[in-house]
């Protein structure tokens, strides 16, 4: 495979120090590629290139011009859907059909923001009534400048698209740092940018380690806006770095989302959505509904069905046909999830899973795992595990279900399942989360806002909220009366 380097100022360049990142196939633990890691000086070069590109031209382009580039990027990705999906599987481990959905969603994201870029031209210079006829006022939506964007490994290409598409649509220029575990598909975006002739410096990609390249990007004074997706501890560091010079930030962090199932819910549908909510992408989903709250009367039937369904999941390498659950992303993450499971065995009943599948002696595999009745104070119940581990508790009343669901440091997502739509809506309104699903779990639409409350983050991505992340609102107010203002006139 071609060994890419860093994409800075429209060129593939070598880093200042030759530190390398190994690309490991999680299904076997073997290295299949390696790439250069950006250091502080390289991040500085990328930020400077993004600044020049912003000042010289990109910041003054029209939405329509930017839409053409976004559409060209989408068209270019569309030519390579399968190759990109396979690359994503090798780097991240997820099953191929899931990777294919990710690529399709990434393409859809670029197309959606092309549409919003065009609309932005129509919204520009909107007049605003200010209640005094001597003044006229209009509103401008101007690009924020240089965006530093740091993303995780769970949806490598899709997370890059969620960051780049709205920023480019808004007229910002970007320095993207992918996760050191999964940088390859982000570099493919650089190759697309090259092919479509995106102006140099508008998009810069600096794979590197968090403590080095990420740290440098978060602290760089030339970055106007920091957009981060990842864990709470790193988010907290990003916030501290931005606090030093009051930089605009948005944070998409972790979750421990609840799924409340009432006993009138459609059982077959509930089983399917609960499974999707915790086993899709090996449970490495920020919005995974990893805490299941089930009405007591329904619990025995629902749990029997869930255990049966979890045991039937086909586990294996993501490129193998029919596989529904791949390996976790890395040896370190496998170790972390395994130790949380071991810890959980001491306080809760293990209904199924909890080990490496017997037929997969290598790779970072873990069986779909279900724990019953962990203590509400336990790590298992409170902490984001980010693996295929479901924790179940029973409730008797709606109030008790809400109390359990909302008792969390996180507030990213939640789901409620019931045939009684009035009740489902009441519960949805009372849930302290940025995303609530009724009678489903996880469907995600580029049009709808994405983000959380409490320690799940600050701000919203996707939809028009995603575009607003990269826009500054300016009022331009004009005095057009011929009368003097007269305040200091004797
Ligand atoms: P992480 O915080 O370890 O890393 C995320 C990114 O930050 C990586 O690119 C990493 O290199 C970088 N980084 C690490 N240390 C840094 C530092 N000191 N300064 C700057 N950058 C640094 O998270 P992860 O393990 O890659 O991803 C998993 C986490 O991401 C989970 O908590 C998950 O919930 C969260 N996530 C949230 C969303 C959302 O939309 N809310 C989406 C996906 C993932």
Short mmCIF file of C-alpha atoms and ligand atoms in Angstrom, two decimals:
data_model
loop_
_atom_site.label_atom_id
_atom_site.label_comp_id
_atom_site.label_asym_id
_atom_site.label_seq_id
_atom_site.Cartn_x
_atom_site.Cartn_y
_atom_site.Cartn_z
CA UNK A 1 0.00 0.00 0.00
CA UNK A 2 1.10 3.57 -0.72
CA UNK A 3 2.63 5.16 2.38
CA UNK A 4 1.00 8.55 2.76
CA UNK A 5 2.53 11.36 4.81
CA UNK A 6 0.97 14.63 5.92
CA UNK A 7 -1.36 16.73 3.80
CA UNK A 8 -0.41 20.37 4.34
CA UNK A 9 -1.00 23.36 2.05
CA UNK A 10 -2.19 21.17 -0.80
CA UNK A 11 0.91 18.96 -0.78
CA UNK A 12 1.98 15.62 0.68
CA UNK A 13 4.90 16.49 2.91
CA UNK A 14 7.21 14.68 5.30
CA UNK A 15 7.05 15.48 9.00
CA UNK A 16 9.90 17.30 10.68
CA UNK A 17 10.76 14.26 12.86
CA UNK A 18 10.18 10.84 11.41
CA UNK A 19 7.97 9.40 14.12
CA UNK A 20 5.77 6.60 12.77
CA UNK A 21 2.24 5.39 13.47
CA UNK A 22 1.55 1.67 12.97
CA UNK A 23 -1.72 0.66 11.36
CA UNK A 24 -2.84 -2.56 13.04
CA UNK A 25 -5.54 -4.86 11.70
CA UNK A 26 -7.72 -5.46 14.82
CA UNK A 27 -8.95 -8.81 13.53
CA UNK A 28 -5.44 -10.35 13.80
CA UNK A 29 -3.28 -7.78 15.62
CA UNK A 30 -0.84 -7.51 12.70
CA UNK A 31 0.64 -4.34 11.28
CA UNK A 32 -0.40 -3.78 7.66
CA UNK A 33 0.87 -0.22 7.07
CA UNK A 34 2.60 2.63 8.79
CA UNK A 35 2.50 6.36 8.33
CA UNK A 36 4.24 9.52 9.47
CA UNK A 37 3.08 11.23 12.63
CA UNK A 38 2.84 15.01 12.72
CA UNK A 39 4.64 16.83 15.51
CA UNK A 40 4.22 20.32 16.89
CA UNK A 41 6.12 22.02 14.04
CA UNK A 42 4.03 20.22 11.41
CA UNK A 43 0.80 21.24 13.12
CA UNK A 44 2.12 24.83 13.13
CA UNK A 45 2.78 24.63 9.38
CA UNK A 46 -0.73 23.30 8.79
CA UNK A 47 -2.35 26.05 10.86
CA UNK A 48 -0.35 28.71 9.01
CA UNK A 49 -1.37 27.25 5.66
CA UNK A 50 -5.01 27.23 6.76
CA UNK A 51 -4.70 30.87 7.88
CA UNK A 52 -3.26 32.01 4.55
CA UNK A 53 -5.90 30.07 2.59
CA UNK A 54 -8.63 31.62 4.72
CA UNK A 55 -7.37 35.19 4.39
CA UNK A 56 -6.41 35.04 0.74
CA UNK A 57 -9.55 33.59 -0.71
CA UNK A 58 -11.62 30.83 0.89
CA UNK A 59 -13.08 33.07 3.61
CA UNK A 60 -14.50 35.34 0.89
CA UNK A 61 -15.88 32.70 -1.50
CA UNK A 62 -19.64 32.48 -1.92
CA UNK A 63 -21.63 29.55 -0.53
CA UNK A 64 -22.37 28.53 -4.10
CA UNK A 65 -18.67 28.25 -4.94
CA UNK A 66 -18.02 26.18 -1.84
CA UNK A 67 -21.02 23.94 -2.59
CA UNK A 68 -19.42 23.00 -5.91
CA UNK A 69 -16.28 21.80 -4.11
CA UNK A 70 -18.32 19.85 -1.53
CA UNK A 71 -20.28 18.16 -4.28
CA UNK A 72 -17.08 17.34 -6.15
CA UNK A 73 -15.68 15.77 -2.96
CA UNK A 74 -18.85 13.69 -2.59
CA UNK A 75 -18.66 12.62 -6.26
CA UNK A 76 -15.01 11.65 -5.84
CA UNK A 77 -15.75 9.54 -2.74
CA UNK A 78 -18.62 7.91 -4.58
CA UNK A 79 -16.15 6.56 -7.15
CA UNK A 80 -14.37 4.63 -4.40
CA UNK A 81 -17.07 3.48 -1.99
CA UNK A 82 -15.92 -0.13 -1.82
CA UNK A 83 -12.21 0.57 -1.53
CA UNK A 84 -12.90 3.09 1.24
CA UNK A 85 -15.16 0.67 3.11
CA UNK A 86 -12.54 -2.10 2.96
CA UNK A 87 -9.84 0.30 4.18
CA UNK A 88 -12.07 1.31 7.09
CA UNK A 89 -12.61 -2.36 8.05
CA UNK A 90 -8.86 -3.06 8.02
CA UNK A 91 -8.09 -0.03 10.13
CA UNK A 92 -11.04 -0.11 12.56
CA UNK A 93 -12.29 -3.71 12.46
CA UNK A 94 -16.00 -3.07 11.92
CA UNK A 95 -18.08 -5.42 9.71
CA UNK A 96 -18.00 -4.47 6.02
CA UNK A 97 -21.74 -3.66 5.67
CA UNK A 98 -21.39 -1.17 8.55
CA UNK A 99 -18.34 0.42 6.89
CA UNK A 100 -20.31 0.69 3.65
CA UNK A 101 -23.07 2.56 5.52
CA UNK A 102 -20.43 4.88 7.01
CA UNK A 103 -19.03 5.75 3.58
CA UNK A 104 -22.54 6.37 2.20
CA UNK A 105 -23.34 8.58 5.22
CA UNK A 106 -20.09 10.52 4.79
CA UNK A 107 -20.95 11.19 1.15
CA UNK A 108 -24.49 12.22 2.18
CA UNK A 109 -23.00 14.60 4.73
CA UNK A 110 -20.89 16.42 2.10
CA UNK A 111 -23.95 16.70 -0.15
CA UNK A 112 -26.18 17.97 2.65
CA UNK A 113 -23.76 20.75 3.60
CA UNK A 114 -23.36 21.69 -0.08
CA UNK A 115 -27.09 22.48 0.10
CA UNK A 116 -26.67 24.53 3.29
CA UNK A 117 -23.73 26.42 1.77
CA UNK A 118 -26.00 27.55 -1.08
CA UNK A 119 -28.76 28.55 1.36
CA UNK A 120 -26.24 30.58 3.31
CA UNK A 121 -25.89 32.97 0.36
CA UNK A 122 -29.63 33.60 0.53
CA UNK A 123 -29.54 34.25 4.30
CA UNK A 124 -26.62 36.69 4.01
CA UNK A 125 -27.28 40.37 4.88
CA UNK A 126 -30.77 39.58 6.20
CA UNK A 127 -32.43 42.79 7.42
CA UNK A 128 -33.40 42.96 11.10
CA UNK A 129 -36.14 45.18 12.52
CA UNK A 130 -34.71 47.13 15.48
CA UNK A 131 -37.68 49.27 16.52
CA UNK A 132 -36.15 52.66 15.74
CA UNK A 133 -36.76 54.07 12.26
CA UNK A 134 -33.52 56.07 12.35
CA UNK A 135 -31.51 52.86 12.16
CA UNK A 136 -31.30 49.96 9.77
CA UNK A 137 -29.65 46.71 10.75
CA UNK A 138 -28.65 43.59 8.87
CA UNK A 139 -27.15 40.29 9.89
CA UNK A 140 -24.12 38.63 8.40
CA UNK A 141 -23.04 35.03 8.93
CA UNK A 142 -19.28 34.96 8.54
CA UNK A 143 -16.88 32.02 8.68
CA UNK A 144 -15.15 31.52 11.99
CA UNK A 145 -11.65 31.37 10.44
CA UNK A 146 -9.28 28.43 10.99
CA UNK A 147 -10.91 25.34 12.51
CA UNK A 148 -8.80 22.79 14.40
CA UNK A 149 -10.68 19.49 14.38
CA UNK A 150 -9.77 16.43 16.44
CA UNK A 151 -11.67 13.17 15.94
CA UNK A 152 -11.86 9.64 17.42
CA UNK A 153 -11.49 6.20 15.88
CA UNK A 154 -14.98 4.71 16.08
CA UNK A 155 -16.31 6.16 12.78
CA UNK A 156 -13.08 7.43 11.19
CA UNK A 157 -14.36 8.64 7.81
CA UNK A 158 -17.81 9.66 9.03
CA UNK A 159 -16.48 11.71 11.95
CA UNK A 160 -14.12 13.46 9.51
CA UNK A 161 -17.09 14.26 7.27
CA UNK A 162 -19.18 15.55 10.24
CA UNK A 163 -16.36 17.98 10.98
CA UNK A 164 -15.11 18.99 7.51
CA UNK A 165 -18.37 19.31 5.56
CA UNK A 166 -20.01 22.02 7.75
CA UNK A 167 -16.73 23.87 8.28
CA UNK A 168 -15.95 24.04 4.55
CA UNK A 169 -19.58 24.95 3.79
CA UNK A 170 -19.34 27.85 6.25
CA UNK A 171 -16.13 29.15 4.62
CA UNK A 172 -13.74 28.08 7.38
CA UNK A 173 -10.43 26.38 6.57
CA UNK A 174 -9.54 23.16 8.38
CA UNK A 175 -6.72 21.36 10.14
CA UNK A 176 -7.98 17.85 10.86
CA UNK A 177 -6.23 15.47 13.27
CA UNK A 178 -7.59 11.95 12.95
CA UNK A 179 -7.12 9.36 15.68
CA UNK A 180 -3.70 7.70 15.67
CA UNK A 181 -5.57 4.36 15.60
CA UNK A 182 -7.44 5.04 12.35
CA UNK A 183 -5.91 7.73 10.13
CA UNK A 184 -6.05 6.09 6.72
CA UNK A 185 -9.51 7.09 5.51
CA UNK A 186 -8.90 10.72 6.55
CA UNK A 187 -5.80 10.72 4.36
CA UNK A 188 -7.96 9.43 1.52
CA UNK A 189 -9.99 12.62 1.92
CA UNK A 190 -6.76 14.55 1.31
CA UNK A 191 -6.28 12.59 -1.91
CA UNK A 192 -9.86 13.47 -2.93
CA UNK A 193 -9.17 17.14 -2.18
CA UNK A 194 -6.12 16.91 -4.45
CA UNK A 195 -8.07 15.31 -7.26
CA UNK A 196 -10.92 17.84 -7.21
CA UNK A 197 -8.52 20.82 -7.04
CA UNK A 198 -9.57 22.15 -3.63
CA UNK A 199 -7.43 25.29 -3.15
CA UNK A 200 -4.20 24.66 -1.25
CA UNK A 201 -4.40 25.11 2.52
CA UNK A 202 -8.21 24.89 2.74
CA UNK A 203 -7.98 21.34 4.06
CA UNK A 204 -4.93 20.09 5.98
CA UNK A 205 -4.65 16.63 7.50
CA UNK A 206 -2.15 15.92 10.25
CA UNK A 207 -2.30 12.36 11.59
CA UNK A 208 -0.44 12.15 14.86
CA UNK A 209 -0.56 11.18 18.49
CA UNK A 210 -3.01 12.94 20.80
CA UNK A 211 -0.42 13.98 23.36
CA UNK A 212 1.67 15.52 20.58
CA UNK A 213 -0.20 16.64 17.43
CA UNK A 214 -3.58 16.88 19.21
CA UNK A 215 -2.08 18.81 22.10
CA UNK A 216 -0.28 21.18 19.70
CA UNK A 217 -3.45 21.82 17.68
CA UNK A 218 -5.55 22.45 20.79
CA UNK A 219 -3.06 25.05 22.08
CA UNK A 220 -2.17 26.75 18.80
CA UNK A 221 -3.08 30.46 18.98
CA UNK A 222 -3.74 30.52 15.21
CA UNK A 223 -6.77 28.25 15.60
CA UNK A 224 -10.02 30.24 15.89
CA UNK A 225 -12.33 27.31 16.56
CA UNK A 226 -11.63 23.94 18.15
CA UNK A 227 -14.05 21.15 17.40
CA UNK A 228 -13.43 17.93 19.29
CA UNK A 229 -15.06 14.51 19.40
CA UNK A 230 -13.70 11.98 21.86
CA UNK A 231 -13.59 11.05 25.50
CA UNK A 232 -14.48 13.22 28.50
CA UNK A 233 -10.92 13.36 29.94
CA UNK A 234 -9.49 14.56 26.60
CA UNK A 235 -12.42 16.95 26.15
CA UNK A 236 -11.59 18.47 29.49
CA UNK A 237 -7.97 19.01 28.40
CA UNK A 238 -9.14 20.62 25.16
CA UNK A 239 -11.39 22.95 27.15
CA UNK A 240 -8.49 23.98 29.42
CA UNK A 241 -6.26 24.63 26.41
CA UNK A 242 -8.97 26.77 24.80
CA UNK A 243 -9.59 28.65 28.05
CA UNK A 244 -6.10 30.15 27.97
CA UNK A 245 -7.06 32.55 25.20
CA UNK A 246 -10.87 32.20 25.21
CA UNK A 247 -11.17 30.15 22.03
CA UNK A 248 -14.50 29.01 20.58
CA UNK A 249 -14.97 25.26 21.22
CA UNK A 250 -17.48 22.52 20.63
CA UNK A 251 -17.21 19.14 22.35
CA UNK A 252 -18.90 15.86 21.46
CA UNK A 253 -18.02 13.49 24.27
CA UNK A 254 -19.06 10.21 25.77
CA UNK A 255 -22.33 8.74 26.96
CA UNK A 256 -24.02 6.03 29.01
CA UNK A 257 -27.39 6.25 27.40
CA UNK A 258 -30.53 4.61 28.77
CA UNK A 259 -33.18 2.68 26.89
CA UNK A 260 -36.50 2.46 28.79
CA UNK A 261 -38.80 -0.36 27.75
CA UNK A 262 -42.39 -0.45 29.04
CA UNK A 263 -44.27 -3.73 29.13
CA UNK A 264 -46.66 -2.72 26.33
CA UNK A 265 -43.76 -2.34 23.86
CA UNK A 266 -43.69 -4.50 20.74
CA UNK A 267 -41.35 -7.27 21.93
CA UNK A 268 -39.82 -8.24 18.58
CA UNK A 269 -39.13 -4.64 17.66
CA UNK A 270 -37.74 -3.87 21.13
CA UNK A 271 -35.29 -6.80 20.92
CA UNK A 272 -34.04 -5.64 17.54
CA UNK A 273 -33.55 -1.98 18.55
CA UNK A 274 -31.92 -2.89 21.87
CA UNK A 275 -29.44 -5.12 20.01
CA UNK A 276 -28.69 -2.38 17.51
CA UNK A 277 -28.32 0.08 20.37
CA UNK A 278 -25.50 -1.87 22.04
CA UNK A 279 -23.91 -4.28 19.57
CA UNK A 280 -23.65 -2.14 16.41
CA UNK A 281 -20.01 -1.15 15.79
CA UNK A 282 -19.06 -3.51 18.68
CA UNK A 283 -20.76 -1.08 21.07
CA UNK A 284 -18.12 1.53 20.26
CA UNK A 285 -20.77 4.17 19.72
CA UNK A 286 -20.98 7.35 21.81
CA UNK A 287 -24.78 7.18 21.80
CA UNK A 288 -24.96 3.40 22.49
CA UNK A 289 -27.97 2.65 24.69
CA UNK A 290 -25.83 0.65 27.09
CA UNK A 291 -28.20 0.85 30.09
CA UNK A 292 -31.44 -1.07 29.58
CA UNK A 293 -34.31 -0.22 31.93
CA UNK A 294 -37.10 -2.73 31.60
CA UNK A 295 -40.50 -2.77 33.27
CA UNK A 296 -40.47 -5.58 35.82
CA UNK A 297 -43.34 -7.60 34.34
CA UNK A 298 -41.65 -7.71 30.93
CA UNK A 299 -38.14 -8.45 32.17
CA UNK A 300 -38.09 -12.30 32.11
CA UNK A 301 -39.50 -12.54 28.57
CA UNK A 302 -37.38 -9.71 27.19
CA UNK A 303 -34.15 -10.97 28.76
CA UNK A 304 -34.69 -14.52 27.45
CA UNK A 305 -35.13 -13.14 23.96
CA UNK A 306 -32.13 -10.83 24.25
CA UNK A 307 -29.79 -13.55 25.50
CA UNK A 308 -30.90 -15.84 22.67
CA UNK A 309 -30.39 -13.07 20.09
CA UNK A 310 -26.99 -12.04 21.50
CA UNK A 311 -25.75 -15.64 21.33
CA UNK A 312 -26.84 -15.87 17.71
CA UNK A 313 -24.71 -12.90 16.60
CA UNK A 314 -22.02 -13.98 14.17
CA UNK A 315 -18.61 -12.78 15.38
CA UNK A 316 -15.51 -12.63 13.20
CA UNK A 317 -13.20 -10.49 11.06
CA UNK A 318 -15.09 -7.59 9.53
CA UNK A 319 -14.28 -8.63 5.95
CA UNK A 320 -15.72 -12.13 6.39
CA UNK A 321 -19.13 -12.51 4.80
CA UNK A 322 -22.08 -12.61 7.23
CA UNK A 323 -20.14 -11.22 10.20
CA UNK A 324 -22.24 -8.96 12.47
CA UNK A 325 -19.74 -8.19 15.22
CA UNK A 326 -16.07 -7.51 14.56
CA UNK A 327 -13.12 -7.00 16.90
CA UNK A 328 -12.65 -3.99 19.18
CA UNK A 329 -10.34 -1.34 17.76
CA UNK A 330 -7.09 -2.04 19.62
CA UNK A 331 -5.30 -4.29 22.09
CA UNK A 332 -5.42 -1.54 24.73
CA UNK A 333 -9.15 -1.04 24.29
CA UNK A 334 -9.72 -4.83 24.38
CA UNK A 335 -7.80 -4.94 27.64
CA UNK A 336 -9.84 -2.06 29.12
CA UNK A 337 -13.22 -3.55 28.14
CA UNK A 338 -12.16 -7.01 29.39
CA UNK A 339 -11.14 -5.64 32.78
CA UNK A 340 -14.43 -3.75 33.18
CA UNK A 341 -16.24 -7.02 32.38
CA UNK A 342 -14.14 -8.93 34.96
CA UNK A 343 -14.90 -6.26 37.56
CA UNK A 344 -18.59 -6.43 36.68
CA UNK A 345 -18.69 -10.20 37.30
CA UNK A 346 -18.22 -9.54 41.02
CA UNK A 347 -21.31 -7.35 41.47
CA UNK A 348 -23.83 -8.30 38.76
CA UNK A 349 -25.21 -11.47 37.19
CA UNK A 350 -23.57 -12.29 33.87
CA UNK A 351 -26.41 -13.48 31.59
CA UNK A 352 -24.29 -14.12 28.51
CA UNK A 353 -20.89 -13.42 26.93
CA UNK A 354 -18.05 -11.81 28.83
CA UNK A 355 -15.15 -13.59 27.12
CA UNK A 356 -13.11 -13.93 23.97
CA UNK A 357 -15.03 -16.20 21.57
CA UNK A 358 -13.45 -19.68 21.60
CA UNK A 359 -13.12 -19.85 17.80
CA UNK A 360 -11.16 -16.55 17.61
CA UNK A 361 -7.86 -16.99 19.49
CA UNK A 362 -6.26 -13.89 17.93
CA UNK A 363 -7.58 -10.37 17.31
CA UNK A 364 -9.41 -8.11 19.72
CA UNK A 365 -12.72 -9.97 19.94
CA UNK A 366 -15.21 -9.99 22.81
CA UNK A 367 -18.55 -11.74 22.92
CA UNK A 368 -21.78 -9.73 23.14
CA UNK A 369 -22.22 -9.42 26.88
CA UNK A 370 -25.29 -8.82 29.07
CA UNK A 371 -25.17 -8.10 32.80
CA UNK A 372 -28.25 -8.17 35.02
CA UNK A 373 -28.85 -5.83 37.95
CA UNK A 374 -25.48 -4.15 38.51
CA UNK A 375 -25.40 -1.81 41.45
CA UNK A 376 -26.25 1.76 40.43
CA UNK A 377 -23.00 2.90 42.06
CA UNK A 378 -20.84 0.38 40.17
CA UNK A 379 -18.41 1.27 37.38
CA UNK A 380 -20.35 -1.09 35.12
CA UNK A 381 -23.50 1.01 35.48
CA UNK A 382 -21.92 4.45 35.62
CA UNK A 383 -18.95 4.35 33.23
CA UNK A 384 -18.92 4.38 29.46
CA UNK A 385 -17.51 0.93 28.54
CA UNK A 386 -17.49 1.56 24.77
CA UNK A 387 -17.81 -2.13 24.02
CA UNK A 388 -20.58 -4.72 23.42
CA UNK A 389 -21.71 -4.73 27.05
CA UNK A 390 -25.34 -4.19 28.05
CA UNK A 391 -26.40 -3.57 31.67
CA UNK A 392 -29.99 -4.24 32.65
CA UNK A 393 -32.09 -2.97 35.54
CA UNK A 394 -35.78 -3.38 36.26
CA UNK A 395 -38.27 -0.65 37.20
CA UNK A 396 -41.85 -0.59 38.48
CA UNK A 397 -43.03 2.94 37.73
CA UNK A 398 -42.46 5.57 35.08
CA UNK A 399 -41.02 7.91 37.72
CA UNK A 400 -38.52 5.25 38.82
CA UNK A 401 -37.46 4.63 35.20
CA UNK A 402 -36.87 8.34 34.66
CA UNK A 403 -34.97 8.68 37.91
CA UNK A 404 -32.65 5.80 36.92
CA UNK A 405 -32.22 7.06 33.36
CA UNK A 406 -31.42 10.65 34.32
CA UNK A 407 -29.11 9.70 37.17
CA UNK A 408 -25.93 9.91 35.09
CA UNK A 409 -23.02 12.25 34.55
CA UNK A 410 -23.76 11.98 30.85
CA UNK A 411 -26.70 13.20 28.78
CA UNK A 412 -26.04 12.31 25.17
CA UNK A 413 -28.92 10.06 24.11
CA UNK A 414 -31.83 7.97 25.39
CA UNK A 415 -34.57 5.74 24.00
CA UNK A 416 -38.08 4.89 25.14
CA UNK A 417 -40.23 2.05 23.87
CA UNK A 418 -43.95 1.82 24.48
CA UNK A 419 -47.19 1.34 22.54
CA UNK A 420 -48.64 4.28 24.48
CA UNK A 421 -47.43 7.27 22.48
CA UNK A 422 -48.68 9.78 25.03
CA UNK A 423 -46.53 8.15 27.69
CA UNK A 424 -43.55 7.76 25.35
CA UNK A 425 -43.72 11.46 24.49
CA UNK A 426 -44.04 12.46 28.16
CA UNK A 427 -40.98 10.36 29.02
CA UNK A 428 -39.05 11.69 26.00
CA UNK A 429 -39.68 15.24 27.20
CA UNK A 430 -38.51 14.42 30.73
CA UNK A 431 -35.28 12.68 29.67
CA UNK A 432 -32.16 14.80 30.20
CA UNK A 433 -30.46 14.03 26.90
CA UNK A 434 -29.70 15.82 23.64
CA UNK A 435 -31.09 12.99 21.50
CA UNK A 436 -34.17 10.90 22.32
CA UNK A 437 -35.47 8.03 20.22
CA UNK A 438 -39.06 6.76 20.54
CA UNK A 439 -39.60 3.11 19.59
CA UNK A 440 -36.13 2.85 18.06
CA UNK A 441 -32.48 3.40 19.01
CA UNK A 442 -29.58 4.93 17.06
CA UNK A 443 -31.02 6.05 13.71
CA UNK A 444 -29.07 9.21 12.87
CA UNK A 445 -30.03 11.82 10.30
CA UNK A 446 -27.72 14.49 8.95
CA UNK A 447 -30.62 16.98 9.14
CA UNK A 448 -31.12 16.57 12.93
CA UNK A 449 -28.98 18.11 15.71
CA UNK A 450 -26.45 15.83 17.42
CA UNK A 451 -24.89 16.44 20.82
CA UNK A 452 -25.38 16.12 24.52
CA UNK A 453 -25.99 17.62 27.93
CA UNK A 454 -23.87 17.47 31.07
CA UNK A 455 -20.50 15.74 30.52
CA UNK A 456 -21.56 14.57 27.06
CA UNK A 457 -20.43 17.88 25.64
CA UNK A 458 -21.06 21.40 24.52
CA UNK A 459 -22.78 22.43 21.30
CA UNK A 460 -24.49 20.51 18.50
CA UNK A 461 -23.27 19.03 15.26
CA UNK A 462 -25.21 18.12 12.12
CA UNK A 463 -28.15 19.94 10.58
CA UNK A 464 -28.07 23.73 10.50
CA UNK A 465 -26.61 23.63 14.02
CA UNK A 466 -23.51 22.00 12.58
CA UNK A 467 -23.08 24.90 10.15
CA UNK A 468 -23.61 27.44 12.96
CA UNK A 469 -20.61 25.87 14.74
CA UNK A 470 -18.36 27.42 12.10
CA UNK A 471 -20.13 30.76 11.66
CA UNK A 472 -19.83 34.02 13.54
CA UNK A 473 -22.94 36.21 13.60
CA UNK A 474 -22.31 39.87 12.92
CA UNK A 475 -24.79 42.76 13.15
CA UNK A 476 -24.19 45.76 10.90
CA UNK A 477 -26.19 48.74 12.17
CA UNK A 478 -26.45 51.99 10.26
CA UNK A 479 -27.71 55.39 11.39
CA UNK A 480 -29.38 57.04 8.42
CA UNK A 481 -31.21 59.99 9.93
CA UNK A 482 -29.99 63.48 8.98
CA UNK A 483 -30.71 64.64 12.57
CA UNK A 484 -27.69 64.81 14.91
CA UNK A 485 -27.85 62.31 17.76
CA UNK A 486 -27.71 65.20 20.20
CA UNK A 487 -26.65 63.51 23.45
CA UNK A 488 -23.75 65.89 24.15
CA UNK A 489 -25.31 68.89 22.46
CA UNK A 490 -25.97 71.58 25.08
P1 LIG B 1 -9.87 10.05 22.93
O1 LIG B 1 -10.35 11.20 23.73
O2 LIG B 1 -8.86 9.15 23.50
O3 LIG B 1 -9.23 10.58 21.56
C1 LIG B 1 -9.96 11.39 20.66
C2 LIG B 1 -8.98 12.21 19.85
O4 LIG B 1 -8.29 13.10 20.72
C3 LIG B 1 -7.91 11.39 19.14
O5 LIG B 1 -7.65 11.96 17.87
C4 LIG B 1 -6.70 11.56 20.04
O6 LIG B 1 -5.48 11.43 19.38
C5 LIG B 1 -6.90 12.99 20.52
N1 LIG B 1 -6.22 13.31 21.79
C6 LIG B 1 -5.87 12.48 22.80
N2 LIG B 1 -5.25 13.18 23.78
C7 LIG B 1 -5.24 14.47 23.38
C8 LIG B 1 -4.75 15.66 23.98
N3 LIG B 1 -4.15 15.68 25.16
N4 LIG B 1 -4.93 16.83 23.31
C9 LIG B 1 -5.54 16.84 22.11
N5 LIG B 1 -6.00 15.74 21.49
C10 LIG B 1 -5.85 14.56 22.13
O7 LIG B 1 -11.17 9.27 22.47
P2 LIG B 1 -11.24 7.94 21.58
O8 LIG B 1 -10.83 6.80 22.43
O9 LIG B 1 -10.55 8.17 20.28
O10 LIG B 1 -12.79 7.87 21.24
C11 LIG B 1 -13.72 7.32 22.10
C12 LIG B 1 -14.52 8.40 22.79
O11 LIG B 1 -15.11 9.29 21.83
C13 LIG B 1 -15.67 7.85 23.58
O12 LIG B 1 -15.72 8.47 24.84
C14 LIG B 1 -16.89 8.23 22.75
O13 LIG B 1 -18.07 8.34 23.48
C15 LIG B 1 -16.47 9.52 22.16
N6 LIG B 1 -17.26 9.83 20.96
C16 LIG B 1 -18.25 10.78 21.04
C17 LIG B 1 -19.05 11.06 19.93
C18 LIG B 1 -20.15 12.09 20.00
O14 LIG B 1 -20.66 12.47 18.96
N7 LIG B 1 -20.55 12.55 21.18
C19 LIG B 1 -18.83 10.38 18.73
C20 LIG B 1 -17.81 9.42 18.69
C21 LIG B 1 -17.04 9.15 19.81
#
